């Protein structure tokens, strides 16, 4: 089986579960760190000719991260494309199982069982909190409706304030975000790299939780560690 992955989360999952299956991955596929495959461009601008030259049996993609015209071009070149849709934690588990099976995994990996178990009983505080979750600045953009990261936070007792917004990643003026007075501002390090020196200063007087974006937005082996790691980061914001 020769597989090209256009999704960093899926790249990590396949590399760990079906060693040797991957022949190509995007420039953004940073895990595992020692992954040695042909790089095929970005998630939004993959080099379809390079992918086709690898003669893959399967290209794995995601309906949000990858563009339909690129996937159509691969199909037109005779390549099978598997497209995942992940908006919730249970959906992530189901789609990972489906993808890994398609990539030749002989059985469901232990890490996926551990991830499902970890999310079956996540650490939830006694009182639910409200949050705004910026994913970009200049302009400010936040989590909106129907996102995987929003579902992750909800399962940890955090309800983000734009969950019912008409857009999935709306642009919201900073003054409005401040005026919402959330219990916590959640600042991931991707896609925008928020840090202690770049982000919290925009929200004076509000607790800010700096979180690893891999735990918040990736669906792969990191799912097993995500509940504990995110819960610890959220607690630290209130100390």
Coordinates of C-alpha atoms in Angstrom, one line a residue:
X1 CA 0.0 0.0 0.0
X2 CA 1.3 3.4 -1.1
X3 CA -0.3 6.3 0.7
X4 CA -0.1 10.1 0.4
X5 CA -1.5 12.1 3.3
X6 CA -2.7 15.7 2.9
X7 CA -3.6 16.0 6.6
X8 CA -1.1 16.4 9.4
X9 CA -3.3 14.5 11.9
X10 CA -3.8 11.6 9.6
X11 CA -0.1 11.6 8.6
X12 CA 0.9 11.0 12.3
X13 CA -1.8 8.3 12.7
X14 CA -0.8 6.4 9.6
X15 CA 3.0 6.7 10.3
X16 CA 2.5 5.3 13.8
X17 CA 0.1 2.5 12.8
X18 CA 1.2 1.3 9.4
X19 CA 4.9 1.9 9.2
X20 CA 6.2 2.2 5.6
X21 CA 2.8 2.9 4.0
X22 CA 3.3 6.7 3.6
X23 CA 5.2 7.8 0.5
X24 CA 4.2 11.4 0.6
X25 CA 2.9 14.1 3.0
X26 CA 2.5 17.8 3.2
X27 CA 5.1 20.4 4.2
X28 CA 3.0 20.9 7.4
X29 CA 3.1 17.2 8.5
X30 CA 5.5 17.7 11.4
X31 CA 4.8 14.4 13.3
X32 CA 6.5 12.1 13.7
X33 CA 9.6 14.3 13.6
X34 CA 11.7 11.7 11.8
X35 CA 9.2 11.2 9.0
X36 CA 11.1 10.6 5.8
X37 CA 8.8 10.9 2.8
X38 CA 8.4 13.1 -0.3
X39 CA 6.9 16.5 0.6
X40 CA 4.0 17.5 -1.7
X41 CA 3.3 21.1 -0.8
X42 CA 0.8 22.6 1.6
X43 CA -2.7 21.4 2.6
X44 CA -4.3 24.2 0.6
X45 CA -1.9 24.1 -2.4
X46 CA -0.6 20.5 -2.8
X47 CA 1.5 19.8 -5.9
X48 CA -0.9 17.4 -7.6
X49 CA 1.6 16.5 -10.3
X50 CA 4.1 15.4 -7.7
X51 CA 1.5 13.4 -5.9
X52 CA 0.6 11.6 -9.1
X53 CA 4.2 10.9 -9.9
X54 CA 4.4 8.9 -6.6
X55 CA 1.8 6.5 -8.0
X56 CA -0.1 6.2 -4.7
X57 CA -2.8 3.6 -4.1
X58 CA -4.6 6.1 -1.9
X59 CA -4.6 9.8 -1.0
X60 CA -6.1 10.6 2.4
X61 CA -7.7 14.1 2.9
X62 CA -10.1 16.1 4.9
X63 CA -13.1 18.1 3.8
X64 CA -12.1 21.2 5.8
X65 CA -8.3 21.2 5.4
X66 CA -8.1 20.3 1.7
X67 CA -9.7 22.0 -1.4
X68 CA -12.2 20.1 -3.6
X69 CA -10.5 21.1 -6.9
X70 CA -7.2 19.6 -5.8
X71 CA -8.9 16.3 -4.8
X72 CA -10.9 16.3 -8.1
X73 CA -7.6 16.7 -10.0
X74 CA -6.2 13.7 -8.2
X75 CA -9.3 11.6 -9.0
X76 CA -9.0 12.6 -12.6
X77 CA -5.5 11.3 -12.6
X78 CA -6.8 7.9 -11.5
X79 CA -6.0 8.1 -7.8
X80 CA -8.4 6.9 -5.1
X81 CA -9.1 9.7 -2.6
X82 CA -10.5 9.1 0.9
X83 CA -12.0 12.3 2.4
X84 CA -12.6 12.5 6.1
X85 CA -15.1 14.7 8.0
X86 CA -14.2 15.4 11.6
X87 CA -16.4 17.8 13.7
X88 CA -16.6 15.9 17.0
X89 CA -14.4 13.6 19.1
X90 CA -16.5 10.5 18.4
X91 CA -16.4 11.3 14.7
X92 CA -12.6 11.6 14.9
X93 CA -12.4 8.1 16.4
X94 CA -14.7 6.6 13.7
X95 CA -12.9 8.4 10.8
X96 CA -9.5 7.3 12.1
X97 CA -10.6 3.7 12.3
X98 CA -11.9 3.9 8.7
X99 CA -8.8 5.6 7.4
X100 CA -6.3 3.3 9.1
X101 CA -8.2 0.3 7.8
X102 CA -8.1 1.7 4.2
X103 CA -4.4 2.2 4.6
X104 CA -3.8 -1.4 5.4
X105 CA -3.8 -1.5 9.2
X106 CA -4.4 -5.2 10.2
X107 CA -6.3 -4.2 13.3
X108 CA -7.4 -1.2 15.3
X109 CA -4.3 0.3 17.1
X110 CA -4.0 0.4 20.8
X111 CA -3.5 4.1 20.8
X112 CA -6.9 4.6 19.3
X113 CA -8.5 2.5 22.0
X114 CA -6.7 4.6 24.6
X115 CA -7.9 7.8 23.0
X116 CA -11.5 6.6 23.0
X117 CA -11.2 5.6 26.7
X118 CA -9.6 8.9 27.6
X119 CA -12.5 10.9 26.1
X120 CA -15.1 8.6 27.6
X121 CA -14.3 10.1 31.0
X122 CA -12.4 13.4 30.6
X123 CA -11.5 15.6 33.5
X124 CA -14.4 18.1 33.8
X125 CA -14.4 20.9 36.5
X126 CA -17.3 21.3 38.8
X127 CA -18.4 24.5 37.1
X128 CA -18.6 25.0 33.3
X129 CA -16.7 28.0 32.0
X130 CA -17.2 30.3 29.0
X131 CA -14.4 31.1 26.6
X132 CA -13.4 32.9 23.4
X133 CA -10.9 31.0 21.3
X134 CA -8.9 33.1 18.9
X135 CA -7.2 31.2 16.1
X136 CA -5.7 34.3 14.3
X137 CA -5.0 37.9 14.8
X138 CA -4.7 40.8 12.4
X139 CA -7.6 40.2 11.8
X140 CA -8.9 38.5 14.9
X141 CA -10.7 35.3 14.1
X142 CA -12.2 32.8 16.6
X143 CA -13.8 29.4 16.8
X144 CA -17.4 29.6 15.6
X145 CA -20.0 26.9 15.0
X146 CA -19.5 23.2 14.4
X147 CA -15.8 22.8 14.9
X148 CA -13.7 19.9 16.2
X149 CA -11.8 22.1 18.6
X150 CA -15.1 23.5 20.0
X151 CA -16.4 20.0 20.7
X152 CA -13.1 19.1 22.4
X153 CA -13.4 22.1 24.7
X154 CA -17.1 21.4 25.4
X155 CA -16.2 17.9 26.6
X156 CA -13.8 19.6 29.0
X157 CA -16.4 21.9 30.5
X158 CA -15.6 24.9 28.4
X159 CA -18.4 26.5 26.2
X160 CA -17.0 29.0 23.7
X161 CA -19.2 32.0 23.2
X162 CA -19.4 31.9 19.4
X163 CA -20.5 28.3 19.1
X164 CA -23.8 29.4 17.5
X165 CA -22.3 32.0 15.1
X166 CA -23.3 31.6 11.5
X167 CA -19.7 31.2 10.4
X168 CA -17.3 28.4 11.5
X169 CA -14.4 30.8 11.9
X170 CA -15.8 34.3 12.2
X171 CA -13.8 37.6 12.2
X172 CA -14.7 39.4 15.5
X173 CA -13.4 42.8 16.5
X174 CA -11.1 42.8 19.5
X175 CA -13.3 45.2 21.4
X176 CA -16.2 42.8 21.1
X177 CA -14.1 39.8 22.2
X178 CA -13.1 41.8 25.3
X179 CA -16.6 43.0 26.0
X180 CA -17.9 39.4 26.0
X181 CA -16.0 38.9 29.3
X182 CA -15.4 35.2 29.0
X183 CA -14.2 33.2 32.0
X184 CA -11.1 32.3 30.0
X185 CA -9.4 33.2 26.7
X186 CA -8.0 30.0 25.0
X187 CA -4.9 30.8 22.9
X188 CA -3.5 27.8 20.9
X189 CA -0.2 27.9 19.2
X190 CA -1.6 27.1 15.8
X191 CA -2.6 28.1 13.2
X192 CA -1.5 31.4 14.7
X193 CA 1.3 30.9 17.1
X194 CA 0.1 32.6 20.2
X195 CA 2.7 32.8 23.0
X196 CA 3.0 34.4 26.4
X197 CA 4.3 37.5 24.7
X198 CA 1.9 37.5 21.8
X199 CA -1.8 37.3 22.6
X200 CA -2.5 37.6 26.4
X201 CA -1.6 41.4 26.3
X202 CA -4.7 41.9 24.1
X203 CA -7.0 40.7 26.9
X204 CA -6.1 42.7 30.0
X205 CA -7.8 41.4 33.1
X206 CA -8.9 38.1 31.6
X207 CA -7.4 34.7 32.3
X208 CA -5.6 33.3 29.3
X209 CA -4.8 29.6 28.7
X210 CA -2.0 29.0 26.3
X211 CA -2.6 25.5 24.9
X212 CA -0.8 23.2 22.5
X213 CA -2.7 23.4 19.2
X214 CA -1.9 19.8 18.5
X215 CA -4.0 18.8 21.5
X216 CA -6.8 21.1 20.6
X217 CA -7.1 20.6 16.8
X218 CA -5.4 17.4 15.8
X219 CA -7.1 14.0 15.7
X220 CA -4.5 11.2 15.9
X221 CA -2.3 9.7 18.6
X222 CA -2.3 13.0 20.5
X223 CA -6.0 12.4 21.3
X224 CA -5.1 10.1 24.1
X225 CA -3.1 12.8 25.9
X226 CA -5.2 15.7 25.0
X227 CA -7.8 15.6 27.8
X228 CA -5.2 15.7 30.5
X229 CA -2.9 18.2 28.8
X230 CA -5.7 20.7 27.9
X231 CA -7.3 20.4 31.4
X232 CA -4.0 21.2 33.0
X233 CA -3.5 24.3 30.7
X234 CA -7.1 25.5 31.5
X235 CA -6.5 25.2 35.3
X236 CA -3.2 27.0 35.0
X237 CA -4.9 30.0 33.5
X238 CA -6.7 30.6 36.8
X239 CA -3.8 30.4 39.1

